mmCIF file of C-alpha atoms in Angstrom:
data_model
loop_
_atom_site.group_PDB
_atom_site.id
_atom_site.type_symbol
_atom_site.label_atom_id
_atom_site.label_comp_id
_atom_site.label_asym_id
_atom_site.label_seq_id
_atom_site.Cartn_x
_atom_site.Cartn_y
_atom_site.Cartn_z
ATOM 1 C CA UNK F 1 -79.781 -34.644 -22.138
ATOM 2 C CA UNK F 2 -76.135 -34.046 -21.309
ATOM 3 C CA UNK F 3 -73.857 -37.060 -21.266
ATOM 4 C CA UNK F 4 -70.964 -37.225 -18.830
ATOM 5 C CA UNK F 5 -67.416 -37.610 -20.138
ATOM 6 C CA UNK F 6 -67.242 -41.046 -18.507
ATOM 7 C CA UNK F 7 -70.416 -42.205 -20.288
ATOM 8 C CA UNK F 8 -69.233 -40.687 -23.587
ATOM 9 C CA UNK F 9 -65.877 -42.498 -23.281
ATOM 10 C CA UNK F 10 -67.653 -45.719 -22.286
ATOM 11 C CA UNK F 11 -69.892 -45.613 -25.369
ATOM 12 C CA UNK F 12 -67.392 -44.360 -27.943
ATOM 13 C CA UNK F 13 -64.265 -46.222 -26.878
ATOM 14 C CA UNK F 14 -65.512 -49.054 -24.681
ATOM 15 C CA UNK F 15 -68.385 -50.002 -26.965
ATOM 16 C CA UNK F 16 -67.901 -48.609 -30.481
ATOM 17 C CA UNK F 17 -64.112 -48.860 -30.635
ATOM 18 C CA UNK F 18 -63.788 -52.237 -28.950
ATOM 19 C CA UNK F 19 -66.634 -53.790 -30.957
ATOM 20 C CA UNK F 20 -65.189 -52.367 -34.181
ATOM 21 C CA UNK F 21 -61.794 -53.946 -33.564
ATOM 22 C CA UNK F 22 -63.240 -57.265 -32.346
ATOM 23 C CA UNK F 23 -65.587 -57.584 -35.297
ATOM 24 C CA UNK F 24 -62.872 -56.627 -37.775
ATOM 25 C CA UNK F 25 -60.733 -59.486 -36.493
ATOM 26 C CA UNK F 26 -63.573 -61.983 -36.004
ATOM 27 C CA UNK F 27 -65.195 -61.484 -39.395
ATOM 28 C CA UNK F 28 -61.895 -61.494 -41.261
ATOM 29 C CA UNK F 29 -60.973 -64.754 -39.542
ATOM 30 C CA UNK F 30 -64.397 -66.294 -40.212
ATOM 31 C CA UNK F 31 -64.056 -65.611 -43.941
ATOM 32 C CA UNK F 32 -60.525 -67.021 -43.893
ATOM 33 C CA UNK F 33 -61.588 -70.177 -41.998
ATOM 34 C CA UNK F 34 -64.587 -70.818 -44.243
ATOM 35 C CA UNK F 35 -63.074 -69.826 -47.606
ATOM 36 C CA UNK F 36 -59.316 -69.968 -46.985
ATOM 37 C CA UNK F 37 -58.770 -72.738 -49.515
ATOM 38 C CA UNK F 38 -60.757 -70.928 -52.233
ATOM 39 C CA UNK F 39 -59.251 -68.482 -54.681
ATOM 40 C CA UNK F 40 -62.562 -66.714 -55.216
ATOM 41 C CA UNK F 41 -65.922 -66.413 -53.485
ATOM 42 C CA UNK F 42 -69.057 -66.240 -55.608
ATOM 43 C CA UNK F 43 -71.738 -63.621 -55.114
ATOM 44 C CA UNK F 44 -74.303 -66.457 -55.381
ATOM 45 C CA UNK F 45 -73.621 -70.183 -55.042
ATOM 46 C CA UNK F 46 -75.225 -73.331 -53.637
ATOM 47 C CA UNK F 47 -74.436 -72.263 -50.065
ATOM 48 C CA UNK F 48 -75.581 -68.668 -50.578
ATOM 49 C CA UNK F 49 -72.234 -66.993 -51.272
ATOM 50 C CA UNK F 50 -71.445 -63.393 -50.431
ATOM 51 C CA UNK F 51 -75.104 -62.296 -50.569
ATOM 52 C CA UNK F 52 -76.227 -64.701 -47.856
ATOM 53 C CA UNK F 53 -73.094 -64.019 -45.803
ATOM 54 C CA UNK F 54 -73.764 -60.267 -45.755
ATOM 55 C CA UNK F 55 -77.479 -60.632 -45.022
ATOM 56 C CA UNK F 56 -76.873 -63.055 -42.145
ATOM 57 C CA UNK F 57 -74.069 -60.908 -40.740
ATOM 58 C CA UNK F 58 -76.289 -57.813 -40.948
ATOM 59 C CA UNK F 59 -78.887 -59.637 -38.845
ATOM 60 C CA UNK F 60 -76.785 -61.627 -36.386
ATOM 61 C CA UNK F 61 -73.928 -59.210 -35.667
ATOM 62 C CA UNK F 62 -76.120 -56.587 -33.912
ATOM 63 C CA UNK F 63 -78.270 -59.313 -32.348
ATOM 64 C CA UNK F 64 -75.304 -61.171 -30.848
ATOM 65 C CA UNK F 65 -73.590 -57.999 -29.658
ATOM 66 C CA UNK F 66 -76.827 -56.996 -27.911
ATOM 67 C CA UNK F 67 -77.515 -60.297 -26.153
ATOM 68 C CA UNK F 68 -73.866 -60.723 -25.112
ATOM 69 C CA UNK F 69 -72.970 -57.151 -24.141
ATOM 70 C CA UNK F 70 -76.212 -56.053 -22.433
ATOM 71 C CA UNK F 71 -75.825 -58.336 -19.377
ATOM 72 C CA UNK F 72 -72.150 -57.391 -19.124
ATOM 73 C CA UNK F 73 -73.051 -53.691 -19.038
ATOM 74 C CA UNK F 74 -75.781 -54.368 -16.461
ATOM 75 C CA UNK F 75 -73.206 -56.116 -14.255
ATOM 76 C CA UNK F 76 -70.788 -53.197 -14.689
ATOM 77 C CA UNK F 77 -73.492 -50.744 -13.594
ATOM 78 C CA UNK F 78 -74.456 -52.897 -10.582
ATOM 79 C CA UNK F 79 -70.797 -53.237 -9.519
ATOM 80 C CA UNK F 80 -70.181 -49.489 -9.850
ATOM 81 C CA UNK F 81 -67.600 -49.842 -12.628
ATOM 82 C CA UNK F 82 -69.903 -47.793 -14.881
ATOM 83 C CA UNK F 83 -72.002 -45.095 -13.196
ATOM 84 C CA UNK F 84 -75.759 -45.319 -13.736
ATOM 85 C CA UNK F 85 -77.604 -42.706 -15.711
ATOM 86 C CA UNK F 86 -79.761 -40.196 -13.900
ATOM 87 C CA UNK F 87 -83.504 -40.401 -14.673
ATOM 88 C CA UNK F 88 -83.229 -37.216 -16.772
ATOM 89 C CA UNK F 89 -80.830 -39.052 -19.075
ATOM 90 C CA UNK F 90 -83.223 -41.900 -19.858
ATOM 91 C CA UNK F 91 -84.370 -42.074 -23.423
ATOM 92 C CA UNK F 92 -87.811 -40.866 -24.417
ATOM 93 C CA UNK F 93 -88.225 -44.118 -26.344
ATOM 94 C CA UNK F 94 -89.008 -47.183 -24.289
ATOM 95 C CA UNK F 95 -86.921 -49.572 -26.410
ATOM 96 C CA UNK F 96 -84.300 -49.685 -23.676
ATOM 97 C CA UNK F 97 -86.885 -51.382 -21.433
ATOM 98 C CA UNK F 98 -87.327 -54.279 -23.867
ATOM 99 C CA UNK F 99 -85.399 -57.511 -23.476
ATOM 100 C CA UNK F 100 -81.915 -57.624 -24.966
ATOM 101 C CA UNK F 101 -83.009 -60.154 -27.585
ATOM 102 C CA UNK F 102 -85.833 -57.833 -28.747
ATOM 103 C CA UNK F 103 -83.451 -54.882 -28.905
ATOM 104 C CA UNK F 104 -80.985 -57.083 -30.771
ATOM 105 C CA UNK F 105 -83.641 -58.234 -33.216
ATOM 106 C CA UNK F 106 -84.655 -54.627 -33.923
ATOM 107 C CA UNK F 107 -81.051 -53.593 -34.562
ATOM 108 C CA UNK F 108 -80.409 -56.786 -36.541
ATOM 109 C CA UNK F 109 -83.344 -55.948 -38.790
ATOM 110 C CA UNK F 110 -81.934 -52.434 -39.200
ATOM 111 C CA UNK F 111 -78.527 -54.005 -39.950
ATOM 112 C CA UNK F 112 -80.063 -56.005 -42.804
ATOM 113 C CA UNK F 113 -82.087 -53.091 -44.185
ATOM 114 C CA UNK F 114 -79.496 -50.313 -43.863
ATOM 115 C CA UNK F 115 -76.216 -52.266 -43.772
ATOM 116 C CA UNK F 116 -76.498 -55.417 -45.875
ATOM 117 C CA UNK F 117 -79.205 -54.680 -48.450
ATOM 118 C CA UNK F 118 -77.526 -51.567 -49.906
ATOM 119 C CA UNK F 119 -74.262 -53.496 -50.382
ATOM 120 C CA UNK F 120 -76.019 -56.566 -51.815
ATOM 121 C CA UNK F 121 -78.056 -54.326 -54.131
ATOM 122 C CA UNK F 122 -74.925 -52.569 -55.344
ATOM 123 C CA UNK F 123 -73.212 -55.906 -56.027
ATOM 124 C CA UNK F 124 -76.228 -57.190 -57.953
ATOM 125 C CA UNK F 125 -76.618 -53.932 -59.921
ATOM 126 C CA UNK F 126 -72.903 -54.023 -60.764
ATOM 127 C CA UNK F 127 -73.395 -57.620 -61.963
ATOM 128 C CA UNK F 128 -70.517 -58.790 -59.809
ATOM 129 C CA UNK F 129 -69.864 -62.525 -60.093
ATOM 130 C CA UNK F 130 -67.153 -63.235 -57.540
ATOM 131 C CA UNK F 131 -64.387 -61.698 -55.457
ATOM 132 C CA UNK F 132 -60.863 -62.859 -54.749
ATOM 133 C CA UNK F 133 -60.925 -64.467 -51.306
ATOM 134 C CA UNK F 134 -58.425 -62.026 -49.768
ATOM 135 C CA UNK F 135 -60.298 -59.008 -51.163
ATOM 136 C CA UNK F 136 -63.581 -60.258 -49.756
ATOM 137 C CA UNK F 137 -61.949 -61.100 -46.416
ATOM 138 C CA UNK F 138 -60.674 -57.510 -46.100
ATOM 139 C CA UNK F 139 -63.979 -56.034 -47.288
ATOM 140 C CA UNK F 140 -66.017 -58.177 -44.882
ATOM 141 C CA UNK F 141 -63.739 -57.332 -41.955
ATOM 142 C CA UNK F 142 -64.031 -53.576 -42.638
ATOM 143 C CA UNK F 143 -67.791 -53.758 -43.295
ATOM 144 C CA UNK F 144 -68.473 -55.742 -40.099
ATOM 145 C CA UNK F 145 -66.260 -53.388 -38.086
ATOM 146 C CA UNK F 146 -68.205 -50.399 -39.415
ATOM 147 C CA UNK F 147 -71.561 -52.036 -38.657
ATOM 148 C CA UNK F 148 -70.457 -53.020 -35.147
ATOM 149 C CA UNK F 149 -69.060 -49.529 -34.495
ATOM 150 C CA UNK F 150 -72.406 -48.012 -35.472
ATOM 151 C CA UNK F 151 -74.708 -50.291 -33.464
ATOM 152 C CA UNK F 152 -72.531 -50.796 -30.364
ATOM 153 C CA UNK F 153 -73.089 -47.305 -28.865
ATOM 154 C CA UNK F 154 -76.855 -47.712 -29.325
ATOM 155 C CA UNK F 155 -76.731 -51.134 -27.681
ATOM 156 C CA UNK F 156 -74.544 -49.744 -24.914
ATOM 157 C CA UNK F 157 -76.828 -46.774 -24.304
ATOM 158 C CA UNK F 158 -79.936 -48.959 -24.164
ATOM 159 C CA UNK F 159 -78.246 -51.445 -21.825
ATOM 160 C CA UNK F 160 -76.940 -48.614 -19.638
ATOM 161 C CA UNK F 161 -80.398 -46.993 -19.473
ATOM 162 C CA UNK F 162 -82.076 -50.326 -18.706
ATOM 163 C CA UNK F 163 -79.604 -51.201 -15.935
ATOM 164 C CA UNK F 164 -79.849 -47.675 -14.492
ATOM 165 C CA UNK F 165 -83.654 -47.804 -14.465
ATOM 166 C CA UNK F 166 -83.605 -51.187 -12.710
ATOM 167 C CA UNK F 167 -81.203 -49.828 -10.078
ATOM 168 C CA UNK F 168 -83.476 -46.841 -9.526
ATOM 169 C CA UNK F 169 -86.562 -49.052 -9.184
ATOM 170 C CA UNK F 170 -84.752 -51.391 -6.772
ATOM 171 C CA UNK F 171 -83.502 -48.513 -4.621
ATOM 172 C CA UNK F 172 -87.010 -47.052 -4.453
ATOM 173 C CA UNK F 173 -88.433 -50.451 -3.470
ATOM 174 C CA UNK F 174 -85.779 -50.859 -0.766
ATOM 175 C CA UNK F 175 -86.528 -47.377 0.558
ATOM 176 C CA UNK F 176 -90.255 -48.100 0.572
ATOM 177 C CA UNK F 177 -89.677 -51.362 2.469
ATOM 178 C CA UNK F 178 -87.530 -49.604 5.082
ATOM 179 C CA UNK F 179 -90.180 -46.945 5.636
ATOM 180 C CA UNK F 180 -92.864 -49.547 6.243
#
């Protein structure tokens, strides 16, 4: 399945790059807003600490990107700003046909398992107790940017395939109606 240069640019720059930058800024600012008055942030504390923050981010970051970006991509395909995929370019998996919240939940689960749990496990195995707030803010911003950059092209591809399939189905229905 050959991808056009426009689709490749759309996925790598428009999705991965943009989501990486946005999530770097957003997650750094979130840590600063929540913990800005603290000198350190505990790995575990009464509100969950770093462990809970990473687990929740691993789940909700891909989920939110998927439910927010998927309708935007569908609108871009419908308006012609992004060209639809040809049927040969559709994925062999049918996940792209699922709702955006189901796709987001799948990638959020993967974000917890492959993104958050390894980091949390390493922190626990290293017996880390706390981090300086600024160090954690930088780490969290970089980690969230990396996670977003990895899941955004998948989300974009699924949304692009789903919107393209719907356009194809609608055009076939319109053609069928005209013939009758």
